[in-house]
Amino acid sequence: MTSSYRDALEHIRRAFPQPVSDPIHDSYFVHSIMRALDQVDALKMQLPTLGPVVSGDFAEAQNAELPAEMSSVEAVTSDLVGYLRGITISSHPHTQQNVIAPPTIPSLIGVLLASLHNPNIAWDEYSRLVALAEVESVAITARMVGYDPQQASGTFTFGGTGTTLYGVKIGLEKACPQAMQKGVSDDVVVLVSDAGHYCAHNIVGWLGIGTDQLIVIPTLAENEIDLAQLADAARAALGSGKKIAAIIATMGTTDAFGLDDLQAIVALRDSLVDEFQLSYRPHIHADSVIGWAWSVFNDYDFQDNPLEFRPRTLRALAGACRRIRHLALADSMGIDFHKTGFAPYISSLVLVKDRTNLQLLMRDPQQMPYLYHFGDHRPGMYTLETSRAGSGPLTALANFRFFGEQGLRVALGHIVEMTQLLREHLEGHEAITVLNRDNFGTVTLFRVYPPDVDTFAIKRQEFEDPAYRETLLAHNDYNRKIFDYVHAEAMAGRGVVISSTDCYRHTQYQEPIVALKSFIVSPFVDEKDVEVVVAKVLEAREKFV
Ligand SMILES: *Cc1c(COP(=O)(O)O)cnc(C)c1O
C-alpha cells in the first residue's frame, strides 16, 4: 500500500491535542483519557493489586522492536494499560507495604497540566507562571518547616536522593571553596547515621568524595544517631586535618521513623567551629524527605485537640514534633511530596535556609550562551538538571491548596491513628511483640512467636544475650514463614499486603533481627483493616503449631 506522507500526517496530527481550540477534538482527547481510566478500572478486583500479579519476562522484553507501521491512540492506550497489570494499589486499605504514596486527584491533574503544554521550569521564559508555582511551593514549604521565606530558597529536583545531593554539594563548596572548579583535593568526610538512607553512599561516590570517606555512625535503640559517637568521629576527623563537607541528620528514617536530635547536632557543629577554629561552618543537611510532613502539627493545639485524635495518637504526633519542630536549624533539607505528601513521583524539593548558598552552585553564564540572557527567574543557572518538568511543583501546590493545613493534619493524623490502633491490636496478643512500640511514625515492626515462648521476656533476651543466638535464628525463620503465609494469602485476596525486613536491627551480639513490617500510608485504611492484619498473623501461627 502506498500513500503520500500527507495522509499519514493527518493521522498524526489527530493524535496531538489541537493547538487551536477545537471542542470536538477536545472531547476526543477527554474520551481517550476516559477510555484509559475505564480499562484500568476494569482491572480492579477485591485484591490490593490491579489484577493478579504477572511476572515480567525480562529476557523476552529485549526482543522489543520499533513497529514498521503507525498505530492508533486506541490501540496504544490498551497496550499501555496492560503494563499496569499486577501493580499494587497504594491507596487500597489492604496495602500496608511501604512508603509509596497514593496520589490525589488534584495532584494527578497537576501532572496532566504540567505535561500538556510542557513547561520547562529551568527558565521562566519557557514556563511562565509554572515557574511561579515552584516559587510558591517553596515559600509554603519553607514557612511550614520554620524557615524565613524571604531568606530561604529551594528547587525541585530528581527525588529525595537529589535533595541530599544538593545539600552535600553545597556543604562541599563551603568546606572546599571552588571545588566546582578545582575538584576535590582535600581530605573531606561526610557523616550520617547507620539508619540513614543508603543514598548517602551514592552521593559521596558521585561527588568524588568517595564512599570510603563516608563515616557511618551507629544509632541508639530508637534509631536516632548516637551523639557521643558522632562527636568522637567528627573530632577525630577534624583532629587529623580532614574537613567536614556535611553532617546528614536523618529526620524520619525509611524503615523505622528514627528522628535524629538535630538541635544537639547543630550545637555540636557550632562548638566544633570554635574548638578547631574552622574557616567554614560544616553544613548540616536534614534528610527530612519523610519527616517534613509532621511539621504541619508544629502549632497544633495538643491540649484542646480540636481534631479529636485518640490519646495514643496525640502522644505520637507530639513525640515526632518534639524533633521536627527544630527542622529550621538545618542549613538545608529534603522534602518528598511523593512520600508523605500524597503526590505522584517525582515531586522532591530541596530547601536552603540561606538563598545565597545556591550561588555556590552557579555556573558562569558564558558556559550557557544560548540560555538565560533575560527573564526574571532562572534557576537553570544553578540546578544540576537542565530541563526540569513542572509536575513536581504543580502536584505539590495542588495538594497544598486542596488539603490546606487542616487537611494535611487529618490525612497524616489518621494514618498515625491507624498505626497506633494496629500496635494496640498486635500487643493484645501474647504471641506477638511490637519491636518499635514507642516509635512515632506509621511503620510498625513486629515479631510473632510459637506457643510456649515467654514473649514478655524474649525481646530483651534475644537482643542482649548471646545464649539466645540459636533461639533468635530459629525465630527469624519462624517469622519468615509467617510472612510467606500472610503474603500468599494477601495475594489471593485474603488479607493485607505487608512487608518484612531481614534486619530490623542487629542484636548486641551482631545477629540480624527479622521482623514483619506494616507501613500505613493510605487514608483508606480503617480499624477493620488493621484487625485483618492481626487475624491473618494469628491464622498463620495456627498453621505452624
Ligand atoms: C526514600 C528516601 C530517600 C530517597 O528518596 P527518593 O525520593 O526515593 O530518591 C532518602 N532518604 C530517606 C530517609 C528516604 O526514606
Coordinates of C-alpha atoms and ligand atoms in Angstrom, one line a residue:
M1 CA 0.0 0.0 0.0
T2 CA 1.4 3.4 -0.9
S3 CA 0.1 6.7 0.1
S4 CA 1.6 10.2 0.3
Y5 CA 3.1 11.1 3.6
R6 CA 0.4 13.8 3.8
D7 CA -2.3 11.2 4.5
A8 CA -0.2 9.8 7.3
L9 CA 0.5 13.3 8.6
E10 CA -3.3 13.9 9.1
H11 CA -3.5 10.8 11.2
I12 CA -0.5 12.0 13.3
R13 CA -2.0 15.5 13.8
R14 CA -5.2 13.9 15.3
A15 CA -3.0 12.2 17.9
F16 CA -2.0 15.6 19.4
P17 CA -4.2 17.9 21.5
Q18 CA -5.1 20.7 19.0
P19 CA -3.1 23.9 19.1
V20 CA -6.2 25.9 18.3
S21 CA -9.5 25.4 20.1
D22 CA -11.4 22.6 18.7
P23 CA -14.2 21.4 21.0
I24 CA -14.9 18.3 19.0
H25 CA -11.4 17.2 19.1
D26 CA -11.2 18.1 22.8
S27 CA -13.9 15.6 23.6
Y28 CA -12.0 13.0 21.6
F29 CA -9.0 13.8 23.8
V30 CA -11.1 13.5 27.0
H31 CA -12.6 10.3 25.8
S32 CA -9.2 8.9 25.1
I33 CA -8.2 9.6 28.7
M34 CA -11.5 8.2 30.0
R35 CA -11.1 5.0 27.9
A36 CA -7.7 4.5 29.6
L37 CA -9.1 5.1 33.0
D38 CA -12.0 2.7 32.3
Q39 CA -9.6 0.0 31.3
V40 CA -7.6 0.5 34.4
D41 CA -10.7 0.4 36.5
A42 CA -11.7 -2.9 34.9
L43 CA -8.5 -4.5 36.3
K44 CA -9.7 -3.7 39.9
M45 CA -11.0 -6.6 41.9
Q46 CA -11.0 -7.1 45.7
L47 CA -7.3 -7.6 45.6
P48 CA -4.9 -4.8 46.6
T49 CA -3.4 -5.1 43.1
L50 CA -4.6 -4.3 39.6
G51 CA -5.5 -7.9 38.9
P52 CA -3.3 -10.8 39.7
V53 CA 0.5 -10.2 39.8
V54 CA 2.1 -11.0 36.4
S55 CA 5.8 -11.7 36.4
G56 CA 7.5 -9.9 33.5
D57 CA 9.6 -11.9 31.0
F58 CA 12.7 -9.7 31.0
A59 CA 14.6 -11.8 28.5
E60 CA 11.8 -11.7 26.1
A61 CA 11.5 -7.9 26.6
Q62 CA 14.9 -7.5 24.9
N63 CA 13.4 -8.6 21.6
A64 CA 11.2 -5.5 21.5
E65 CA 11.4 -3.7 18.2
L66 CA 10.1 -0.5 16.6
P67 CA 6.9 -1.3 14.7
A68 CA 7.0 -0.5 10.9
E69 CA 3.6 1.0 10.7
M70 CA 1.6 3.6 12.6
S71 CA -0.9 2.6 15.2
S72 CA -3.8 4.4 16.8
V73 CA -4.4 6.2 20.1
E74 CA -6.9 3.5 21.0
A75 CA -4.6 0.6 20.4
V76 CA -1.7 2.2 22.2
T77 CA -4.0 3.0 25.2
S78 CA -4.9 -0.6 25.6
D79 CA -1.3 -1.6 25.1
L80 CA -0.1 0.7 27.8
V81 CA -2.8 -0.2 30.3
G82 CA -1.6 -3.7 30.0
Y83 CA 1.6 -2.7 31.7
L84 CA -0.3 -1.7 34.9
R85 CA -1.4 -5.3 35.5
G86 CA -0.5 -6.6 38.9
I87 CA 0.6 -3.2 40.2
T88 CA 0.0 -2.6 43.9
I89 CA -2.9 -0.2 44.6
S90 CA -1.2 2.0 47.1
S91 CA -4.5 3.5 48.3
H92 CA -6.0 0.1 49.0
P93 CA -6.9 -0.4 52.6
H94 CA -5.2 -3.8 52.4
T95 CA -1.9 -2.3 51.3
Q96 CA 0.5 -1.6 54.2
Q97 CA 3.6 -2.4 52.3
N98 CA 5.9 0.6 52.0
V99 CA 6.1 4.4 51.9
I100 CA 4.5 4.7 48.5
A101 CA 2.0 7.5 48.4
P102 CA -1.4 7.2 46.9
P103 CA -1.7 10.4 44.7
T104 CA -4.8 12.7 45.0
I105 CA -6.9 13.7 42.0
P106 CA -5.7 17.4 42.2
S107 CA -2.1 16.2 42.1
L108 CA -2.8 14.0 39.1
I109 CA -4.4 16.9 37.3
G110 CA -1.2 18.7 38.2
V111 CA 0.8 16.1 36.2
L112 CA -1.5 16.3 33.3
L113 CA -1.4 20.1 33.1
A114 CA 2.4 20.1 33.5
S115 CA 2.7 17.7 30.6
L116 CA 0.1 19.2 28.4
H117 CA 2.0 22.3 27.4
N118 CA 5.3 21.1 28.6
P119 CA 6.6 24.0 30.7
N120 CA 10.3 23.7 31.4
I121 CA 11.0 25.3 34.8
A122 CA 14.7 25.8 34.2
W123 CA 13.7 29.3 33.0
D124 CA 10.6 31.4 33.3
E125 CA 10.9 32.2 29.6
Y126 CA 9.9 28.5 29.0
S127 CA 7.4 28.1 31.8
R128 CA 5.9 31.4 32.7
L129 CA 3.7 31.1 35.7
V130 CA 4.5 27.4 36.3
A131 CA 7.9 28.8 37.4
L132 CA 6.0 30.9 39.8
A133 CA 4.2 27.8 41.1
E134 CA 7.6 26.5 42.1
V135 CA 8.4 29.6 44.0
E136 CA 5.1 29.5 45.8
S137 CA 5.5 25.8 46.7
V138 CA 9.0 26.6 48.0
A139 CA 7.6 29.5 50.1
I140 CA 4.7 27.5 51.5
T141 CA 7.0 24.6 52.5
A142 CA 9.7 27.0 53.9
R143 CA 7.1 28.6 56.1
M144 CA 5.7 25.2 57.2
V145 CA 9.1 24.0 58.4
G146 CA 10.0 27.3 60.1
Y147 CA 12.4 28.9 57.5
D148 CA 12.1 32.6 56.8
P149 CA 10.7 32.5 53.2
Q150 CA 12.4 35.8 52.5
Q151 CA 15.8 34.3 53.3
A152 CA 15.2 30.7 52.1
S153 CA 15.0 29.3 48.7
G154 CA 14.8 25.9 47.0
T155 CA 14.4 23.9 43.9
F156 CA 12.5 20.8 42.9
T157 CA 14.8 18.0 41.8
F158 CA 15.0 14.4 40.9
G159 CA 14.0 12.7 44.1
G160 CA 14.9 12.5 47.7
T161 CA 18.4 11.4 46.6
G162 CA 18.7 14.6 44.6
T163 CA 17.8 16.7 47.6
T164 CA 20.6 15.2 49.7
L165 CA 23.0 15.5 46.7
Y166 CA 22.3 19.3 46.7
G167 CA 22.8 19.5 50.4
V168 CA 26.1 17.7 50.4
K169 CA 27.3 19.6 47.3
I170 CA 26.7 22.9 49.0
G171 CA 28.5 21.7 52.1
L172 CA 31.4 20.6 49.9
E173 CA 31.7 24.0 48.3
K174 CA 31.7 25.6 51.8
A175 CA 34.4 23.3 53.2
C176 CA 36.5 23.3 50.0
P177 CA 35.9 26.7 48.2
Q178 CA 35.7 26.3 44.5
A179 CA 35.6 22.5 44.5
M180 CA 33.3 23.0 41.5
Q181 CA 36.2 24.5 39.5
K182 CA 39.2 22.8 41.0
G183 CA 37.8 19.4 42.0
V184 CA 38.2 17.9 45.5
S185 CA 41.8 17.7 46.5
D186 CA 41.4 18.0 50.3
D187 CA 40.5 15.1 52.6
V188 CA 36.8 15.5 53.1
V189 CA 34.3 13.5 55.1
V190 CA 30.6 13.2 55.4
L191 CA 28.8 11.9 58.5
V192 CA 25.5 10.1 58.6
S193 CA 23.8 7.5 60.9
D194 CA 23.6 3.8 60.1
A195 CA 19.8 4.2 59.9
G196 CA 20.2 7.0 57.3
H197 CA 19.3 6.3 53.7
Y198 CA 21.9 4.5 51.5
C199 CA 21.7 7.3 49.0
A200 CA 24.5 8.9 51.1
H201 CA 26.9 6.3 49.8
N202 CA 25.8 7.1 46.2
I203 CA 26.2 10.8 46.7
V204 CA 29.7 10.8 48.2
G205 CA 30.7 8.4 45.4
W206 CA 29.3 10.6 42.6
L207 CA 30.6 13.8 44.1
G208 CA 34.1 12.5 44.1
I209 CA 34.4 12.5 47.9
G210 CA 34.5 8.7 47.9
T211 CA 32.5 6.2 49.8
D212 CA 35.5 5.5 52.0
Q213 CA 35.1 9.0 53.3
L214 CA 31.5 8.4 54.5
I215 CA 31.6 8.0 58.2
V216 CA 28.6 5.9 59.3
I217 CA 27.7 6.5 63.0
P218 CA 25.8 3.8 65.0
T219 CA 22.2 4.5 66.2
L220 CA 20.6 4.1 69.6
A221 CA 17.6 1.9 70.3
E222 CA 15.1 4.4 68.8
N223 CA 17.1 4.6 65.5
E224 CA 18.5 8.0 66.2
I225 CA 22.2 8.8 65.8
D226 CA 24.4 8.2 68.8
L227 CA 25.5 11.8 69.6
A228 CA 28.5 10.8 71.6
Q229 CA 29.9 8.7 68.8
L230 CA 29.1 11.4 66.3
A231 CA 31.1 13.9 68.4
D232 CA 34.0 11.5 68.7
A233 CA 34.1 10.8 65.0
A234 CA 33.8 14.4 64.0
R235 CA 36.6 15.4 66.4
A236 CA 38.8 12.6 65.1
A237 CA 38.3 13.7 61.5
L238 CA 39.0 17.4 62.2
G239 CA 41.8 16.5 64.5
S240 CA 43.6 14.6 61.7
G241 CA 43.2 17.6 59.4
K242 CA 40.2 16.4 57.4
K243 CA 37.3 18.7 56.5
I244 CA 33.6 18.0 57.1
A245 CA 31.6 18.6 54.0
A246 CA 28.3 17.8 55.6
I247 CA 26.6 16.1 58.5
I248 CA 23.4 14.5 57.3
A249 CA 20.7 14.4 60.1
T250 CA 18.1 11.9 59.2
M251 CA 14.7 13.2 60.2
G252 CA 12.5 10.2 59.7
T253 CA 14.4 7.0 58.7
T254 CA 12.8 4.9 56.0
D255 CA 12.4 1.7 57.9
A256 CA 11.5 2.8 61.4
F257 CA 11.0 6.6 61.5
G258 CA 14.0 7.3 63.7
L259 CA 14.5 11.1 64.3
D260 CA 18.0 12.4 64.9
D261 CA 18.4 15.1 67.6
L262 CA 19.0 17.9 65.2
Q263 CA 19.2 20.5 67.9
A264 CA 22.1 18.7 69.6
I265 CA 23.8 18.1 66.2
V266 CA 23.7 21.8 65.5
A267 CA 25.1 22.6 68.9
L268 CA 27.9 20.1 68.3
R269 CA 28.7 21.7 64.9
D270 CA 28.8 25.2 66.5
S271 CA 31.2 24.1 69.2
L272 CA 33.5 22.3 66.7
V273 CA 33.8 25.5 64.7
D274 CA 35.2 27.3 67.8
E275 CA 37.2 24.4 69.1
F276 CA 39.0 23.8 65.8
Q277 CA 38.9 27.4 64.7
L278 CA 37.4 26.3 61.4
S279 CA 37.3 28.7 58.5
Y280 CA 33.9 27.3 57.4
R281 CA 30.8 26.1 59.2
P282 CA 30.3 22.4 58.5
H283 CA 27.0 22.2 56.6
I284 CA 24.1 20.4 58.2
H285 CA 21.6 18.8 55.8
A286 CA 18.4 17.3 57.2
D287 CA 17.2 14.3 55.3
S288 CA 13.6 15.0 56.1
V289 CA 12.1 13.6 53.0
I290 CA 9.7 11.5 55.2
G291 CA 9.6 13.6 58.4
W292 CA 8.9 17.1 56.9
A293 CA 5.1 16.4 56.8
W294 CA 4.9 16.3 60.6
S295 CA 5.7 20.0 60.7
V296 CA 2.1 20.6 60.0
F297 CA 1.5 19.7 63.6
N298 CA 4.1 22.1 65.0
D299 CA 1.5 24.6 66.2
Y300 CA -1.4 22.1 66.7
D301 CA -3.2 22.7 70.0
F302 CA -2.3 19.4 71.6
Q303 CA -4.1 20.5 74.8
D304 CA -7.5 21.1 73.3
N305 CA -7.0 18.6 70.5
P306 CA -9.7 20.1 68.2
L307 CA -9.5 17.2 65.7
E308 CA -10.2 14.7 68.5
F309 CA -7.3 12.3 67.9
R310 CA -7.0 9.4 70.4
P311 CA -4.6 10.0 73.3
R312 CA -2.0 7.5 71.9
T313 CA -2.2 9.3 68.5
L314 CA -1.7 12.7 70.2
R315 CA 1.3 11.3 72.1
A316 CA 2.9 10.0 68.8
L317 CA 2.3 13.3 67.0
A318 CA 3.7 15.4 69.9
G319 CA 6.6 13.0 70.1
A320 CA 7.5 13.5 66.5
C321 CA 7.1 17.2 66.7
R322 CA 9.5 17.5 69.6
R323 CA 12.2 16.7 67.0
I324 CA 10.6 18.0 63.8
R325 CA 10.0 21.4 65.4
H326 CA 13.7 22.1 65.1
L327 CA 14.0 21.4 61.4
A328 CA 14.7 25.0 60.7
L329 CA 18.0 24.7 62.4
A330 CA 19.3 22.7 59.4
D331 CA 21.2 24.6 56.7
S332 CA 19.2 22.6 54.0
M333 CA 16.7 19.9 53.9
G334 CA 14.9 17.5 51.6
I335 CA 11.2 17.1 51.2
D336 CA 9.5 14.3 49.3
F337 CA 5.9 15.2 48.3
H338 CA 5.8 11.7 46.8
K339 CA 6.4 10.1 50.1
T340 CA 4.3 11.7 52.7
G341 CA 2.6 14.4 50.6
F342 CA 0.2 12.3 48.6
A343 CA 1.7 13.3 45.3
P344 CA 2.9 11.0 42.4
Y345 CA 6.6 10.6 41.5
I346 CA 8.7 12.7 41.1
S347 CA 8.0 15.6 43.5
S348 CA 11.0 16.4 45.6
L349 CA 12.2 19.7 46.9
V350 CA 15.5 20.8 48.4
L351 CA 15.2 23.8 50.6
V352 CA 18.1 26.0 51.7
K353 CA 17.9 28.3 54.7
D354 CA 20.1 30.9 53.2
R355 CA 19.4 31.5 49.5
T356 CA 22.9 32.8 48.9
N357 CA 24.1 29.2 49.3
L358 CA 22.7 28.5 45.9
Q359 CA 25.2 30.9 44.4
L360 CA 27.9 28.3 45.3
L361 CA 26.4 26.2 42.6
M362 CA 26.1 28.9 40.0
R363 CA 27.8 28.4 36.6
D364 CA 29.4 31.1 34.5
P365 CA 26.8 32.5 32.1
Q366 CA 29.4 32.1 29.3
Q367 CA 29.1 28.4 29.6
M368 CA 25.4 28.6 28.6
P369 CA 25.4 31.0 25.7
Y370 CA 22.0 30.1 24.3
L371 CA 20.1 30.3 27.6
Y372 CA 19.1 32.7 30.3
H373 CA 20.1 36.0 28.8
F374 CA 16.9 37.6 30.1
G375 CA 13.8 36.8 32.2
D376 CA 13.1 37.2 35.9
H377 CA 13.7 33.8 37.1
R378 CA 16.5 31.5 36.0
P379 CA 17.0 28.5 38.4
G380 CA 18.7 26.7 35.5
M381 CA 21.8 28.7 36.2
Y382 CA 22.5 26.7 39.4
T383 CA 20.5 23.5 39.1
L384 CA 22.2 20.2 38.3
E385 CA 19.5 19.5 35.8
T386 CA 19.0 21.4 32.6
S387 CA 15.3 20.7 31.7
R388 CA 13.0 20.3 34.7
A389 CA 9.4 19.3 34.5
G390 CA 6.6 21.4 36.0
S391 CA 4.9 18.4 37.5
G392 CA 6.8 18.4 40.8
P393 CA 5.8 22.0 41.8
L394 CA 2.3 21.7 40.4
T395 CA 1.5 18.5 42.2
A396 CA 2.9 19.9 45.5
L397 CA 0.9 23.1 45.0
A398 CA -2.2 21.2 44.1
N399 CA -2.0 19.2 47.4
F400 CA -1.2 22.3 49.5
R401 CA -4.2 24.1 48.0
F402 CA -6.5 21.1 48.3
F403 CA -5.6 19.9 51.8
G404 CA -4.7 23.1 53.5
E405 CA -3.2 22.8 56.9
Q406 CA -6.3 21.1 58.3
G407 CA -6.5 18.5 55.6
L408 CA -2.8 17.6 56.0
R409 CA -3.3 17.2 59.7
V410 CA -6.3 15.0 59.1
A411 CA -4.6 12.8 56.5
L412 CA -1.4 12.4 58.5
G413 CA -3.2 12.2 61.8
H414 CA -5.4 9.4 60.5
I415 CA -2.6 7.2 59.4
V416 CA -0.8 7.7 62.7
E417 CA -4.0 6.8 64.5
M418 CA -4.4 3.6 62.4
T419 CA -0.8 2.7 63.2
Q420 CA -1.4 3.2 66.9
L421 CA -4.5 1.0 66.7
L422 CA -2.6 -1.7 64.8
R423 CA 0.0 -1.7 67.6
E424 CA -2.7 -1.9 70.2
H425 CA -4.3 -4.9 68.5
L426 CA -1.0 -6.6 67.9
E427 CA 0.0 -6.1 71.5
G428 CA -3.3 -7.5 72.7
H429 CA -2.0 -10.9 71.7
E430 CA 0.5 -12.7 73.8
A431 CA 2.2 -14.3 70.8
I432 CA 3.2 -11.0 69.2
T433 CA 5.7 -8.3 70.3
V434 CA 5.9 -4.9 68.7
L435 CA 9.6 -4.0 68.3
N436 CA 9.2 -0.3 67.8
R437 CA 6.2 0.4 70.2
D438 CA 7.4 3.8 71.3
N439 CA 8.1 5.0 67.7
F440 CA 6.1 7.9 66.4
G441 CA 5.8 7.1 62.7
T442 CA 3.4 5.0 60.7
V443 CA 5.6 1.9 60.3
T444 CA 5.2 -1.0 62.7
L445 CA 7.7 -3.7 63.1
F446 CA 6.7 -6.8 65.0
R447 CA 7.6 -10.4 65.6
V448 CA 5.4 -13.5 66.1
Y449 CA 6.4 -16.4 68.4
P450 CA 5.5 -20.0 68.6
P451 CA 3.5 -21.2 71.6
D452 CA 5.4 -21.7 74.9
V453 CA 7.6 -18.7 74.3
D454 CA 7.5 -16.1 77.1
T455 CA 7.0 -13.1 74.8
F456 CA 7.3 -10.7 77.7
A457 CA 10.9 -11.6 78.3
I458 CA 12.0 -12.8 74.8
K459 CA 12.5 -9.4 73.2
R460 CA 15.3 -8.5 75.7
Q461 CA 16.8 -11.9 75.9
E462 CA 17.1 -12.2 72.1
F463 CA 18.5 -8.7 71.9
E464 CA 21.1 -8.9 74.6
D465 CA 22.0 -12.4 75.4
P466 CA 24.3 -14.4 73.1
A467 CA 23.0 -17.6 74.8
Y468 CA 19.8 -16.9 72.8
R469 CA 21.5 -16.9 69.4
E470 CA 20.1 -20.2 68.2
T471 CA 16.6 -19.2 69.5
L472 CA 16.8 -15.9 67.8
L473 CA 17.8 -17.5 64.5
A474 CA 15.0 -20.1 64.8
H475 CA 12.5 -17.4 65.5
N476 CA 13.9 -15.5 62.5
D477 CA 13.0 -18.5 60.3
Y478 CA 9.6 -18.7 62.0
N479 CA 8.8 -15.1 61.2
R480 CA 9.9 -15.6 57.6
K481 CA 7.4 -18.5 57.3
I482 CA 4.6 -16.4 58.9
F483 CA 5.4 -13.7 56.4
D484 CA 5.3 -16.0 53.4
Y485 CA 1.9 -17.3 54.5
V486 CA 0.4 -13.8 55.1
H487 CA 1.8 -12.6 51.8
A488 CA 0.4 -15.6 49.8
E489 CA -3.0 -15.1 51.4
A490 CA -3.0 -11.4 50.6
M491 CA -2.1 -12.1 47.0
A492 CA -5.0 -14.5 46.9
G493 CA -7.3 -11.7 48.1
R494 CA -7.4 -12.8 51.7
G495 CA -5.7 -10.4 53.9
V496 CA -3.4 -7.5 53.9
V497 CA -0.2 -6.9 52.0
I498 CA 2.6 -6.2 54.5
S499 CA 6.3 -6.5 54.1
S500 CA 9.1 -7.9 56.1
T501 CA 12.7 -6.9 56.8
D502 CA 15.7 -9.2 57.1
C503 CA 17.3 -6.9 59.6
Y504 CA 15.2 -4.6 61.8
R505 CA 18.4 -4.1 63.9
H506 CA 21.4 -6.2 64.8
T507 CA 21.4 -7.8 68.3
Q508 CA 24.1 -6.7 70.6
Y509 CA 25.9 -9.9 69.5
Q510 CA 25.6 -8.9 65.8
E511 CA 22.9 -11.2 64.5
P512 CA 20.1 -9.7 62.4
I513 CA 16.6 -9.5 63.8
V514 CA 13.9 -10.4 61.2
A515 CA 10.6 -8.6 61.5
L516 CA 7.2 -8.3 59.9
K517 CA 6.5 -4.7 58.8
S518 CA 3.3 -2.8 58.3
F519 CA 3.7 0.6 56.7
I520 CA 0.4 2.6 56.6
V521 CA 0.2 5.5 54.1
S522 CA -3.3 5.1 52.7
P523 CA -6.1 7.3 54.1
F524 CA -8.4 4.4 53.2
V525 CA -7.1 2.2 56.0
D526 CA -9.6 1.8 58.8
E527 CA -9.8 -0.2 62.1
K528 CA -11.3 -3.3 60.4
D529 CA -8.3 -3.4 58.1
V530 CA -5.7 -3.4 60.9
E531 CA -7.7 -6.1 62.6
V532 CA -7.3 -8.2 59.5
V533 CA -3.5 -8.0 59.9
V534 CA -3.7 -9.4 63.4
A535 CA -6.2 -12.1 62.4
K536 CA -4.0 -13.2 59.5
V537 CA -0.9 -13.4 61.5
L538 CA -2.6 -15.5 64.2
E539 CA -4.1 -17.7 61.5
A540 CA -0.6 -18.3 60.1
R541 CA 0.6 -19.2 63.6
E542 CA -2.2 -21.8 63.9
K543 CA -1.0 -23.4 60.7
F544 CA 2.6 -23.9 62.1
V545 CA 1.8 -25.2 65.5
Ligands
LIG1 C1 13.1 7.4 50.2 C2 14.2 8.1 51.0 C3 15.3 8.7 50.3 C4 15.4 8.6 48.8 O1 14.4 9.3 48.2 P1 13.9 9.1 46.7 O2 12.8 10.1 46.6 O3 13.4 7.6 46.7 O4 15.1 9.3 45.8 C5 16.2 9.3 51.0 N1 16.2 9.4 52.4 C6 15.2 8.8 53.1 C7 15.1 8.9 54.5 C8 14.2 8.1 52.4 O5 13.2 7.5 53.0

